[in-house]
Coordinates of C-alpha atoms in Angstrom, one line a residue:
X1 CA 116.7 77.1 109.8
X2 CA 114.5 79.7 108.0
X3 CA 110.8 79.5 107.6
X4 CA 111.1 79.2 103.8
X5 CA 113.6 76.7 103.9
X6 CA 110.5 74.8 106.0
X7 CA 108.6 75.8 103.0
X8 CA 107.5 72.2 101.0
X9 CA 104.6 71.0 98.3
X10 CA 102.7 68.3 97.6
X11 CA 102.6 69.1 93.7
X12 CA 105.9 70.9 93.2
X13 CA 105.4 69.8 89.3
X14 CA 102.4 72.4 89.0
X15 CA 104.5 75.3 90.2
X16 CA 106.2 75.8 86.4
X17 CA 102.5 77.0 85.5
X18 CA 103.0 80.0 87.9
X19 CA 105.6 81.4 84.9
X20 CA 102.7 81.4 82.2
X21 CA 100.8 84.5 83.1
X22 CA 104.2 86.5 83.6
X23 CA 105.5 85.5 80.3
X24 CA 101.9 86.1 78.8
X25 CA 101.7 89.7 80.2
X26 CA 105.8 89.8 79.5
X27 CA 104.4 89.0 76.0
X28 CA 101.6 91.1 75.6
X29 CA 103.3 94.1 76.9
X30 CA 106.3 93.9 73.7
X31 CA 103.3 93.4 71.1
X32 CA 101.0 96.4 73.0
X33 CA 104.6 98.1 72.5
X34 CA 105.0 98.0 69.2
X35 CA 101.3 98.6 67.9
X36 CA 100.4 102.4 68.9
X37 CA 97.6 103.8 68.1
X38 CA 97.4 108.0 67.7
X39 CA 94.4 109.7 68.2
X40 CA 93.3 113.2 66.1
X41 CA 91.3 115.7 68.1
X42 CA 90.2 118.7 67.0
X43 CA 91.1 120.0 70.6
X44 CA 92.7 118.9 73.9
X45 CA 90.1 120.3 76.4
X46 CA 87.8 117.8 76.2
X47 CA 90.8 115.3 77.8
X48 CA 92.0 118.4 80.4
X49 CA 90.1 117.5 83.0
X50 CA 91.1 113.5 83.5
X51 CA 92.5 112.7 86.2
X52 CA 96.6 112.2 86.3
X53 CA 96.4 109.8 88.3
X54 CA 94.3 107.4 87.2
X55 CA 95.9 107.2 84.1
X56 CA 99.3 106.6 85.6
X57 CA 97.7 103.3 87.9
X58 CA 95.4 101.5 85.0
X59 CA 99.0 100.0 83.2
X60 CA 98.7 97.9 87.3
X61 CA 95.9 96.5 86.4
X62 CA 96.8 93.9 84.6
X63 CA 99.5 93.3 87.2
X64 CA 97.3 92.5 89.9
X65 CA 95.7 90.1 87.5
X66 CA 99.3 88.0 87.1
X67 CA 99.7 88.1 90.8
X68 CA 95.9 86.6 91.6
X69 CA 97.2 83.9 89.0
X70 CA 100.0 83.1 90.3
X71 CA 99.3 82.8 93.5
X72 CA 96.5 80.9 92.8
X73 CA 98.3 78.0 91.0
X74 CA 100.9 77.9 94.0
X75 CA 97.6 77.4 95.8
X76 CA 97.0 75.2 93.3
X77 CA 100.6 72.9 94.4
X78 CA 99.4 72.4 98.4
X79 CA 102.3 74.6 99.9
X80 CA 102.9 73.6 103.6
X81 CA 104.5 74.4 106.3
X82 CA 107.3 71.2 107.4
X83 CA 106.7 71.3 111.4
X84 CA 108.0 67.7 111.5
X85 CA 110.1 67.2 115.1
X86 CA 113.1 64.6 115.4
X87 CA 114.0 62.6 118.4
X88 CA 117.1 60.8 119.1
X89 CA 117.8 58.8 121.3
X90 CA 121.1 57.3 122.1
X91 CA 122.6 54.6 124.4
X92 CA 126.0 56.1 125.1
X93 CA 129.1 54.9 126.3
X94 CA 130.9 55.2 129.6
X95 CA 134.3 56.1 128.6
X96 CA 137.1 57.1 131.0
X97 CA 140.2 58.1 129.6
X98 CA 143.2 57.3 131.8
X99 CA 146.3 59.5 131.3
X100 CA 150.1 58.8 132.1
X101 CA 151.6 62.4 133.7
X102 CA 155.0 60.9 134.7
X103 CA 157.8 63.1 133.2
X104 CA 158.8 60.6 131.1
X105 CA 155.9 61.6 129.0
X106 CA 157.7 64.6 128.0
X107 CA 160.2 63.1 126.0
X108 CA 161.2 64.5 122.9
X109 CA 160.6 61.7 120.1
X110 CA 157.2 62.9 119.5
X111 CA 156.6 66.5 118.3
X112 CA 156.4 68.9 120.6
X113 CA 156.5 65.6 123.0
X114 CA 154.6 63.1 124.4
X115 CA 152.4 64.4 126.8
X116 CA 151.3 67.4 124.5
X117 CA 150.6 65.0 121.5
X118 CA 148.3 62.4 123.9
X119 CA 146.5 65.4 125.1
X120 CA 145.9 67.3 121.4
X121 CA 144.1 63.4 120.5
X122 CA 142.3 62.4 123.3
X123 CA 140.6 66.1 123.0
X124 CA 140.2 65.3 118.9
X125 CA 138.6 62.0 120.3
X126 CA 136.3 63.8 122.6
X127 CA 135.1 65.9 120.4
X128 CA 133.5 63.0 118.3
X129 CA 132.0 61.0 121.0
X130 CA 128.4 63.1 120.8
X131 CA 126.2 61.1 123.4
X132 CA 128.7 59.8 125.4
X133 CA 129.7 60.2 128.9
X134 CA 133.1 60.5 129.2
X135 CA 135.8 60.7 132.7
X136 CA 139.2 61.4 133.3
X137 CA 141.7 60.1 135.2
X138 CA 145.6 61.4 135.3
X139 CA 148.1 59.3 137.0
X140 CA 152.0 58.8 137.8
X141 CA 153.3 57.7 141.2
X142 CA 149.5 58.2 142.5
X143 CA 146.4 58.7 140.6
X144 CA 143.3 61.3 140.8
X145 CA 140.5 61.6 139.0
X146 CA 140.4 65.0 136.8
X147 CA 137.1 64.8 135.9
X148 CA 133.7 62.4 136.4
X149 CA 131.8 61.0 134.2
X150 CA 130.1 63.6 132.2
X151 CA 128.1 64.6 128.5
X152 CA 130.3 68.0 128.8
X153 CA 132.2 68.0 126.7
X154 CA 133.6 71.2 127.2
X155 CA 134.9 70.5 130.2
X156 CA 136.9 67.5 129.5
X157 CA 138.7 69.1 127.0
X158 CA 139.0 72.0 129.3
X159 CA 141.2 69.5 132.1
X160 CA 142.8 67.7 129.2
X161 CA 144.1 70.6 128.3
X162 CA 145.7 71.1 131.7
X163 CA 147.5 68.2 131.6
X164 CA 151.0 69.1 133.0
X165 CA 153.5 66.7 134.5
X166 CA 154.6 67.3 137.8
X167 CA 150.9 67.3 139.2
X168 CA 151.6 64.5 141.3
X169 CA 154.6 62.2 142.7
X170 CA 156.3 60.8 139.7
X171 CA 156.4 57.5 138.6
X172 CA 154.3 55.4 136.9
X173 CA 151.5 53.8 138.6
X174 CA 149.3 51.8 136.3
X175 CA 147.5 49.7 138.8
X176 CA 146.6 52.3 140.3
X177 CA 145.5 54.6 137.7
X178 CA 143.2 51.9 136.6
X179 CA 142.2 50.8 140.1
X180 CA 140.7 54.6 140.2
X181 CA 139.5 54.8 136.4
X182 CA 137.8 51.3 137.2
X183 CA 135.9 53.1 140.5
X184 CA 134.6 55.7 138.3
X185 CA 132.8 52.9 136.3
X186 CA 131.7 50.0 138.2
X187 CA 128.3 52.0 139.4
X188 CA 127.7 52.8 135.5
X189 CA 124.6 51.1 134.2
X190 CA 125.6 52.0 130.6
X191 CA 125.3 49.0 128.4
X192 CA 129.1 49.6 127.6
X193 CA 131.9 50.6 129.9
X194 CA 135.6 51.7 128.4
X195 CA 138.7 52.6 130.1
X196 CA 141.5 53.8 127.3
X197 CA 144.5 53.7 129.2
X198 CA 147.8 56.0 127.9
X199 CA 151.5 54.9 129.1
X200 CA 155.0 55.1 128.2
X201 CA 156.5 52.8 130.9
X202 CA 156.6 50.4 132.6
X203 CA 154.3 49.8 136.1
X204 CA 157.2 50.9 138.7
X205 CA 154.8 52.6 141.7
X206 CA 152.2 51.5 143.6
X207 CA 153.2 48.3 144.9
X208 CA 150.0 47.1 146.6
X209 CA 148.0 47.7 143.6
X210 CA 149.0 45.6 141.2
X211 CA 147.7 46.1 137.1
X212 CA 146.6 42.0 136.6
X213 CA 144.4 42.3 139.6
X214 CA 142.9 45.5 138.9
X215 CA 142.7 43.6 135.0
X216 CA 140.6 41.1 136.9
X217 CA 138.3 43.8 138.9
X218 CA 137.4 45.8 135.8
X219 CA 136.9 42.4 133.7
X220 CA 134.5 41.2 136.7
X221 CA 133.0 44.7 136.4
X222 CA 132.1 44.4 132.6
X223 CA 134.7 47.0 131.5
X224 CA 136.7 46.4 128.0
X225 CA 140.2 48.0 128.6
X226 CA 141.6 49.6 125.7
X227 CA 145.7 50.2 126.3
X228 CA 148.0 52.3 124.2
X229 CA 151.9 52.0 125.1
X230 CA 153.1 55.4 123.6
X231 CA 157.1 55.8 122.4
X232 CA 159.4 55.2 119.8
X233 CA 161.7 52.7 121.1
X234 CA 164.3 54.9 119.8
X235 CA 166.6 56.8 121.9
X236 CA 165.8 60.3 122.6
X237 CA 165.6 63.5 124.8
X238 CA 164.4 62.6 128.0
X239 CA 163.3 65.1 131.3
X240 CA 165.9 64.0 133.5
X241 CA 165.5 66.4 136.7
X242 CA 163.2 69.0 136.8
X243 CA 165.2 72.6 137.6
X244 CA 162.4 74.8 138.7
X245 CA 159.7 76.8 136.9
X246 CA 158.1 73.2 135.4
X247 CA 161.3 73.1 133.5
X248 CA 163.6 70.4 133.2
X249 CA 167.0 69.0 132.4
X250 CA 166.8 66.6 129.5
X251 CA 169.5 63.9 128.1
X252 CA 169.6 61.0 126.1
X253 CA 167.9 57.9 126.9
X254 CA 166.3 54.3 125.2
X255 CA 162.7 54.3 126.8
X256 CA 160.6 50.9 127.2
X257 CA 157.1 50.2 126.9
X258 CA 156.0 47.1 129.2
X259 CA 154.5 45.9 126.1
X260 CA 153.4 42.1 127.9
X261 CA 152.1 43.6 130.9
X262 CA 149.5 46.0 128.3
X263 CA 148.7 43.3 126.1
X264 CA 147.4 41.3 129.4
X265 CA 145.4 43.8 130.7
X266 CA 143.5 44.4 127.5
X267 CA 143.3 40.5 127.0
X268 CA 142.2 39.9 130.5
X269 CA 139.3 42.1 130.0
X270 CA 138.4 41.7 126.1
X271 CA 139.9 45.0 124.8
X272 CA 143.1 45.5 122.7
X273 CA 146.5 46.7 123.0
X274 CA 147.8 49.0 120.7
X275 CA 151.7 50.5 120.0
X276 CA 152.1 54.0 118.9
X277 CA 155.3 54.7 118.0
X278 CA 154.2 58.1 116.3
X279 CA 151.8 61.2 116.6
X280 CA 150.5 58.9 113.4
X281 CA 150.3 55.7 115.1
X282 CA 148.3 57.6 117.9
X283 CA 146.1 59.1 115.8
X284 CA 144.9 56.2 114.0
X285 CA 145.1 54.2 117.3
X286 CA 141.9 57.0 118.9
X287 CA 140.4 56.4 114.9
X288 CA 140.1 53.0 115.4
X289 CA 139.2 52.9 118.9
X290 CA 135.9 55.5 117.8
X291 CA 134.9 53.3 115.2
X292 CA 135.3 50.0 116.9
X293 CA 132.5 51.4 120.3
X294 CA 129.8 52.8 118.8
X295 CA 126.7 54.7 120.1
X296 CA 123.8 53.3 119.1
X297 CA 121.3 56.2 118.4
X298 CA 117.5 55.4 117.8
X299 CA 115.8 58.6 115.7
X300 CA 112.6 58.9 115.4
X301 CA 110.8 61.5 113.1
X302 CA 107.2 62.7 114.4
X303 CA 105.8 64.6 110.7
X304 CA 103.3 67.0 110.8
X305 CA 102.7 69.7 108.2
X306 CA 100.7 73.3 108.2
X307 CA 98.8 73.6 105.3
X308 CA 99.1 77.3 103.8
X309 CA 97.3 76.5 100.5
X310 CA 94.1 78.3 101.8
X311 CA 96.2 81.5 102.6
X312 CA 97.7 82.0 98.7
X313 CA 94.5 81.4 97.3
X314 CA 92.3 84.0 99.5
X315 CA 95.1 86.7 98.4
X316 CA 94.9 85.7 95.3
X317 CA 91.0 85.6 95.1
X318 CA 91.3 89.2 97.1
X319 CA 94.0 90.7 94.4
X320 CA 91.6 89.7 91.5
X321 CA 88.6 91.3 93.3
X322 CA 90.5 94.1 93.4
X323 CA 91.3 93.8 90.4
X324 CA 88.0 93.3 88.7
X325 CA 86.6 96.9 91.3
X326 CA 89.0 99.3 90.5
X327 CA 88.6 98.3 86.5
X328 CA 84.7 98.7 86.2
X329 CA 84.4 101.6 89.4
X330 CA 87.1 104.5 89.7
X331 CA 89.7 103.1 87.0
X332 CA 87.3 102.1 84.4
X333 CA 87.7 103.1 80.7
X334 CA 85.6 105.2 78.9
X335 CA 83.6 103.7 76.6

């Protein structure tokens, strides 16, 4: 913000009066130009010696007086610099995004596939959570922490964009993914702790890590879990086997989502289960969670002003004094 934008006036209604001296000067100039006075002299020898620079500068004397009056009127309006400071205190929320990287996330019922859409929607969500700490957990047949809780949204955004199928053993270990996310939050002192767990399948890996047990642990730590089931429910092209170079062979498959399990996890932790059958529904789900989980922000403004009227007043007096001195000394007129 430029310094001029910081200027305020205590009496701004006085500012229009600053135009009066300017208008009077312009009116007088027009009036004077219409009344030209001729002077007959027997000879020009008597004025040949007059200094040309004096005659050039003398018409500028009224401008000095006009500028002085304008500055004085501005001074009366009491200009001041707004040097107020704003202090923002935010009681942020700790959020762990828990993303399914099983090969079924490559299904093409979303464009281009489920994983790419889920990544983009998650990145948009992160960009809106200005004051929150966010972590990232990835899971398939195993689970790992991609990013611990951090306020650095650029890092989270980059890590989400780097998520790829095939990073870890294939499968869908929902319980293990949930436990890994809980470990990131259990020691958090945030007033609100949430997990957003996204999957497109059923729990089929990590037998020792039961999702129901993980949900109970989350509830004990005061962690709320929002679960999202992804998939159209229709037959679609789905990766069936890797063929090397990060590529897969596809075949028509109808995927299934364990709605009952995901709803149980959400209910047990005082969260909510959502079903996303297309991109628009997934976007609206994240938008709903964004609205539901609001960060408490307290803004305190410390008002401080620096008065500027003296500068305008003294500058106006200075120009008026200069105009007077010039008028009655070097630029005086002959009586």
